[in-house]
mmCIF file of C-alpha atoms in Angstrom:
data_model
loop_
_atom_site.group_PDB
_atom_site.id
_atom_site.type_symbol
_atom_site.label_atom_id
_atom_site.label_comp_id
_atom_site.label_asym_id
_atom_site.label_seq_id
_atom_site.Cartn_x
_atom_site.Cartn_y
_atom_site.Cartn_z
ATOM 1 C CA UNK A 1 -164.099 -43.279 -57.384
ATOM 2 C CA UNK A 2 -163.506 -43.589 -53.875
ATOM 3 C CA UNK A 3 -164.733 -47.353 -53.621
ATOM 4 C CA UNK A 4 -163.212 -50.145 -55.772
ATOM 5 C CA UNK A 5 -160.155 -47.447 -56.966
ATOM 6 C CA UNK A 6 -159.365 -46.429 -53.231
ATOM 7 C CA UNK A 7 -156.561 -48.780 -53.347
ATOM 8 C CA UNK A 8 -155.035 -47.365 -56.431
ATOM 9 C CA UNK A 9 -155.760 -43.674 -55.077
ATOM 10 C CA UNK A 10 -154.137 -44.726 -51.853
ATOM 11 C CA UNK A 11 -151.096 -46.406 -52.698
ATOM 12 C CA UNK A 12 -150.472 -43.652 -55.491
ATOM 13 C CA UNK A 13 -149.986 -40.797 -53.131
ATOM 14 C CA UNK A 14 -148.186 -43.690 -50.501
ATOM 15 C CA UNK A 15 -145.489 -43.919 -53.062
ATOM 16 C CA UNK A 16 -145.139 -40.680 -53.742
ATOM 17 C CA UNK A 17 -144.947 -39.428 -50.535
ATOM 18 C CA UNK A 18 -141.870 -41.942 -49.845
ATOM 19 C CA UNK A 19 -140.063 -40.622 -53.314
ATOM 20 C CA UNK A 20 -140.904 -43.498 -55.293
ATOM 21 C CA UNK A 21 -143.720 -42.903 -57.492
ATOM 22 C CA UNK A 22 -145.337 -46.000 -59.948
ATOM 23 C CA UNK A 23 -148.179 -46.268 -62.231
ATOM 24 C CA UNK A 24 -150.695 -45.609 -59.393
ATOM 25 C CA UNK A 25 -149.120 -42.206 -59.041
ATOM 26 C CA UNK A 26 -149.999 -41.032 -62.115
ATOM 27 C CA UNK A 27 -153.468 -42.696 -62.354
ATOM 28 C CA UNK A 28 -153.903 -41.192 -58.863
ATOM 29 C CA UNK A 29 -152.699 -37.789 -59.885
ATOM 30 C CA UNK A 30 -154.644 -37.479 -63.451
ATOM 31 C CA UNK A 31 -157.357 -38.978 -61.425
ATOM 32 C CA UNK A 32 -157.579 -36.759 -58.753
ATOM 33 C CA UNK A 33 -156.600 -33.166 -60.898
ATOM 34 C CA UNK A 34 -159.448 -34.020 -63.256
ATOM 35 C CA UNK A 35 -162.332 -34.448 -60.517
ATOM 36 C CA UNK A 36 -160.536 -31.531 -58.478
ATOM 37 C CA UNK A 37 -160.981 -29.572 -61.852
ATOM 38 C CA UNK A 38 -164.584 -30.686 -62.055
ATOM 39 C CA UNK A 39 -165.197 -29.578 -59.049
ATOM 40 C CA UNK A 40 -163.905 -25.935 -59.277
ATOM 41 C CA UNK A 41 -165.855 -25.881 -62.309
ATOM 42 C CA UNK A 42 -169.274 -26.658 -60.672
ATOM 43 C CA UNK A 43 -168.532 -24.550 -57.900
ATOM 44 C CA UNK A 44 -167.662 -21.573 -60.082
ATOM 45 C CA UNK A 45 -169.696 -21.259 -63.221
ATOM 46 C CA UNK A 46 -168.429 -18.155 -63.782
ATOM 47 C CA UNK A 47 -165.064 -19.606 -65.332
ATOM 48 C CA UNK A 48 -166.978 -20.991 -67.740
ATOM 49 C CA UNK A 49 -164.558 -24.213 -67.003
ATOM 50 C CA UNK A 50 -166.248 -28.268 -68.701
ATOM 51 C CA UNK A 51 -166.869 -30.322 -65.853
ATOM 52 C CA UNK A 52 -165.202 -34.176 -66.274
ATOM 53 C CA UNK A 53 -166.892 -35.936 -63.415
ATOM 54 C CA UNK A 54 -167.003 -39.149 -65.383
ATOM 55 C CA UNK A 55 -163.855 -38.958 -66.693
ATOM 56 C CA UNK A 56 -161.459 -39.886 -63.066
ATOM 57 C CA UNK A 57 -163.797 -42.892 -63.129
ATOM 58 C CA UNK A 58 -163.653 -44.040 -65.842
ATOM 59 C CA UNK A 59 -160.255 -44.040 -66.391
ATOM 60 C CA UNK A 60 -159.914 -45.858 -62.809
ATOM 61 C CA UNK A 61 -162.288 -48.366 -63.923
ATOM 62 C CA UNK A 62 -159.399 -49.305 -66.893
ATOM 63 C CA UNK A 63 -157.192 -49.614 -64.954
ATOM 64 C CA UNK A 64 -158.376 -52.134 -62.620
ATOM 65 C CA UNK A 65 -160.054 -53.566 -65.511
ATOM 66 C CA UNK A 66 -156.850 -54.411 -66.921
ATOM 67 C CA UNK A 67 -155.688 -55.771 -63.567
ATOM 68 C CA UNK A 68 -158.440 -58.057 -63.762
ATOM 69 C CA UNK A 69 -157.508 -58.981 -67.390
ATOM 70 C CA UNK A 70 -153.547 -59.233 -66.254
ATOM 71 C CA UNK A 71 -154.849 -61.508 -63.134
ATOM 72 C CA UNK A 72 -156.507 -64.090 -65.701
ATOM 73 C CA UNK A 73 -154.252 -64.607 -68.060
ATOM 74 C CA UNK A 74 -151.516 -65.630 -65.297
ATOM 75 C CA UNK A 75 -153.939 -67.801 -63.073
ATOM 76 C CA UNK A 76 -154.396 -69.537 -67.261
ATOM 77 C CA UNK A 77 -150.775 -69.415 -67.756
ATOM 78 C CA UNK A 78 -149.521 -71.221 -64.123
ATOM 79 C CA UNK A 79 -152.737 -73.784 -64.978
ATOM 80 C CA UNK A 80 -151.322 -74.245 -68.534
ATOM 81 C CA UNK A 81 -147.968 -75.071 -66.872
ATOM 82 C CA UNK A 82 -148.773 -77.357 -64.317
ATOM 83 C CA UNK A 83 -151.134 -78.998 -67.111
ATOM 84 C CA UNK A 84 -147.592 -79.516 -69.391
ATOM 85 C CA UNK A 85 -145.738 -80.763 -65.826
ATOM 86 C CA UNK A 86 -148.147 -83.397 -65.500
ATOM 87 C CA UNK A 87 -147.869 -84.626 -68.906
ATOM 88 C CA UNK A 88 -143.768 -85.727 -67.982
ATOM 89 C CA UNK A 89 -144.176 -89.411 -65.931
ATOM 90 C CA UNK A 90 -142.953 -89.895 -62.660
ATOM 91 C CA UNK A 91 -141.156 -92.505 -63.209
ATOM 92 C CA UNK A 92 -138.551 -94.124 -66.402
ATOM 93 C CA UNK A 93 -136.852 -97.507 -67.293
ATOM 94 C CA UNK A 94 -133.179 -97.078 -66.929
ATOM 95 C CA UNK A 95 -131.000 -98.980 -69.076
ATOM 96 C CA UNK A 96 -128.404 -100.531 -66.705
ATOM 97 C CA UNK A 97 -125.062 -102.203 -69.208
ATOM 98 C CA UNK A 98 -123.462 -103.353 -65.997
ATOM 99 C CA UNK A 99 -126.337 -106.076 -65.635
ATOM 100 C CA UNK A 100 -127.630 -108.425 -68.357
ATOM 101 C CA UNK A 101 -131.181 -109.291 -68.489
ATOM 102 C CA UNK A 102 -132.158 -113.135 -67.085
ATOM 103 C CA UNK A 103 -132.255 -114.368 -70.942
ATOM 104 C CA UNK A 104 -128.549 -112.266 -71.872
ATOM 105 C CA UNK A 105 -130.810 -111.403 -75.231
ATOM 106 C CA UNK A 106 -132.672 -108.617 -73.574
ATOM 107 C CA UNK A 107 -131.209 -105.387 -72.361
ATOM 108 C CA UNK A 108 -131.355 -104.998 -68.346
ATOM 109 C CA UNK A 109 -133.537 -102.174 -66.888
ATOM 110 C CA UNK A 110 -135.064 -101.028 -63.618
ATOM 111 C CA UNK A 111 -137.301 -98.289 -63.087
ATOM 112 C CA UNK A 112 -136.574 -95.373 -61.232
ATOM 113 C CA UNK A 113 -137.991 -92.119 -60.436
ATOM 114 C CA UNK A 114 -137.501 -89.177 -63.026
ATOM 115 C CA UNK A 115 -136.081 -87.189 -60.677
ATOM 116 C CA UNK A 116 -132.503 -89.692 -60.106
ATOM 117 C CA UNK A 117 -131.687 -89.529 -64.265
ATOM 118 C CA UNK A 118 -128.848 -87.583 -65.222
ATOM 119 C CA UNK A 119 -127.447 -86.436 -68.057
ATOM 120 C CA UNK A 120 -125.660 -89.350 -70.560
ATOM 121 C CA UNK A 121 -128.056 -91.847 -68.749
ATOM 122 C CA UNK A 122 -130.081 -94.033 -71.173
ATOM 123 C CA UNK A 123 -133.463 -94.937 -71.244
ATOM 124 C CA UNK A 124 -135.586 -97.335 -72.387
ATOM 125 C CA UNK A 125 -139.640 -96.022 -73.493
ATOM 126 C CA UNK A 126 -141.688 -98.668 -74.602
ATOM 127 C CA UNK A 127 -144.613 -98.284 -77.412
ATOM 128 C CA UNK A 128 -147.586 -96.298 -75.891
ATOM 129 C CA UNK A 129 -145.149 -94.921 -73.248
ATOM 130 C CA UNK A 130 -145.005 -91.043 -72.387
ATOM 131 C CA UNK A 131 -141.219 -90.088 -72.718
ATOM 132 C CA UNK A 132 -139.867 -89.157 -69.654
ATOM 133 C CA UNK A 133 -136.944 -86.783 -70.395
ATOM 134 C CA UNK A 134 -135.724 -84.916 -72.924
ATOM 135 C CA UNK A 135 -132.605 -86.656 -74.743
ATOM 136 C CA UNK A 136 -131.327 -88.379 -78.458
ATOM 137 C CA UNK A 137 -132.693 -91.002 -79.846
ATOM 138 C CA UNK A 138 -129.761 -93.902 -79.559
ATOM 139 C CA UNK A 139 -131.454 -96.795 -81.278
ATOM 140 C CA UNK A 140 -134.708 -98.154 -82.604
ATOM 141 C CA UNK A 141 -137.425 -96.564 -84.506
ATOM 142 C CA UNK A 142 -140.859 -95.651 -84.285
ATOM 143 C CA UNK A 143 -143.491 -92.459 -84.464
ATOM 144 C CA UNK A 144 -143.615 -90.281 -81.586
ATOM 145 C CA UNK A 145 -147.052 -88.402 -80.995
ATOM 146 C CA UNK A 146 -145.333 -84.345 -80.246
ATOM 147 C CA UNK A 147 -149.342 -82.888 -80.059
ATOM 148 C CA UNK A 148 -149.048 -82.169 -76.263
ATOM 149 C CA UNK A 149 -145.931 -80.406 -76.864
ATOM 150 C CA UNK A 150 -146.056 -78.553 -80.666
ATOM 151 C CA UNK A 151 -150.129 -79.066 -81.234
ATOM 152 C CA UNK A 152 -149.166 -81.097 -84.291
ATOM 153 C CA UNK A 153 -152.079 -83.862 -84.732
ATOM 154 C CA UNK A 154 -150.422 -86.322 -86.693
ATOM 155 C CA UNK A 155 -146.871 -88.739 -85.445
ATOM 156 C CA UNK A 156 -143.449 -87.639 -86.199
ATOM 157 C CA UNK A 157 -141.201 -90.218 -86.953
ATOM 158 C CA UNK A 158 -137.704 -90.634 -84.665
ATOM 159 C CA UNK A 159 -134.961 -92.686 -85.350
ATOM 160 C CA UNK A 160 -131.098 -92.809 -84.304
ATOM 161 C CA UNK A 161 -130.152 -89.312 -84.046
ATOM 162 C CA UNK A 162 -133.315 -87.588 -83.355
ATOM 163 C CA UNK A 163 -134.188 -85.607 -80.917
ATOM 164 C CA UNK A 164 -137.577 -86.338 -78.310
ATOM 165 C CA UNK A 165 -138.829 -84.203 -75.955
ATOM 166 C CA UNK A 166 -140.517 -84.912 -71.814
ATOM 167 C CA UNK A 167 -144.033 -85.493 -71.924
ATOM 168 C CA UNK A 168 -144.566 -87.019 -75.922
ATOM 169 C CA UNK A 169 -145.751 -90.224 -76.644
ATOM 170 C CA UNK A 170 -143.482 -93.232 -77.933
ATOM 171 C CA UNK A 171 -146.449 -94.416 -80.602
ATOM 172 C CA UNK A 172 -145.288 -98.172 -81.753
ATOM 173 C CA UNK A 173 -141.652 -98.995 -81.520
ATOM 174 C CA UNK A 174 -139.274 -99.281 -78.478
ATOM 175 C CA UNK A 175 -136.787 -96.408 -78.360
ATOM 176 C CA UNK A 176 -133.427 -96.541 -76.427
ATOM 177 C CA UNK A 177 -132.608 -92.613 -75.512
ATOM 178 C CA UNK A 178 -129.576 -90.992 -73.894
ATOM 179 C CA UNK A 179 -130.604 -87.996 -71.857
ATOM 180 C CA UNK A 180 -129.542 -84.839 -72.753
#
């Protein structure tokens, strides 16, 4: 009781003592009043009192149990994240309408880093392409693989109108997209 749940037992009585008592407070207190019970009770059989020597421990054993638990399912939620952060490229082809392409059939683009797009830019994502940033789909057409994003295993199809989302995959057609 006094090894791995120290911590809890200490900080319980810590916060109450400064007038601001949490969770380990009451583990600490139901804790401590059950082997203090136990104790009375083996020391005076004459009471006639049940001894609960197993009970303080295990109930501190939940609770850091559940820490444990609590601890693992964040460190898998923060991997999870950065996972879906890495899926958005660095870098996107912005559509420039200021400067025509070296043929004047071809729209003009440079690329640029993610992070300089702003909203009411326009990009250009080329088939096989992860889109870059969330926005509308201005023109073209093609199937856009959304399994990083919804889990859905098979290609939606985007056209005009429709909206994409960062980190998908621009499947066979080129799509011209104005960032939201």
């Amino acid at each position: 009781m006094a090894g791995p749940g120290r911590q809890i037992l200490v900080d319980g009585w810590q916060s109450l003592r400064r007038g601001g008592p949490n969770m380990n407070t009451l583990v600490s207190l139901g804790a401590l009043a059950s082997f203090g019970m136990s104790t009375a009770a083996m020391m005076m059989p004459a009471l006639g009192w049940p001894t609960f020597f197993e009970e303080p421990v295990m109930l501190l054993a939940f609770v850091l149990l559940g820490r444990a638990v609590e601890e693992r399912a964040k460190l898998r939620a923060t991997s999870d994240m950065s996972a879906l952060l890495n899926l958005v490229p660095e870098t996107a082809r912005l559509l420039s309408s200021s400067q025509p392409s070296a043929d004047g059939t071809s729209p003009y683009f440079r690329t640029v880093p993610t992070s300089v797009i702003e909203p009411k830019d326009r990009i250009i994502v080329m088939p096989g392409d992860r889109i870059p940033v969330d926005g509308v789909v201005l023109s073209g057409c093609s199937t856009v693989d959304e399994a990083a994003i919804t889990g859905e295993p098979i290609p939606r199809p985007k056209e005009a109108g429709d909206q994409v989302a960062a980190g998908t995959v621009n499947c066979d057609g080129v799509l011209t997209i104005e960032v939201d």
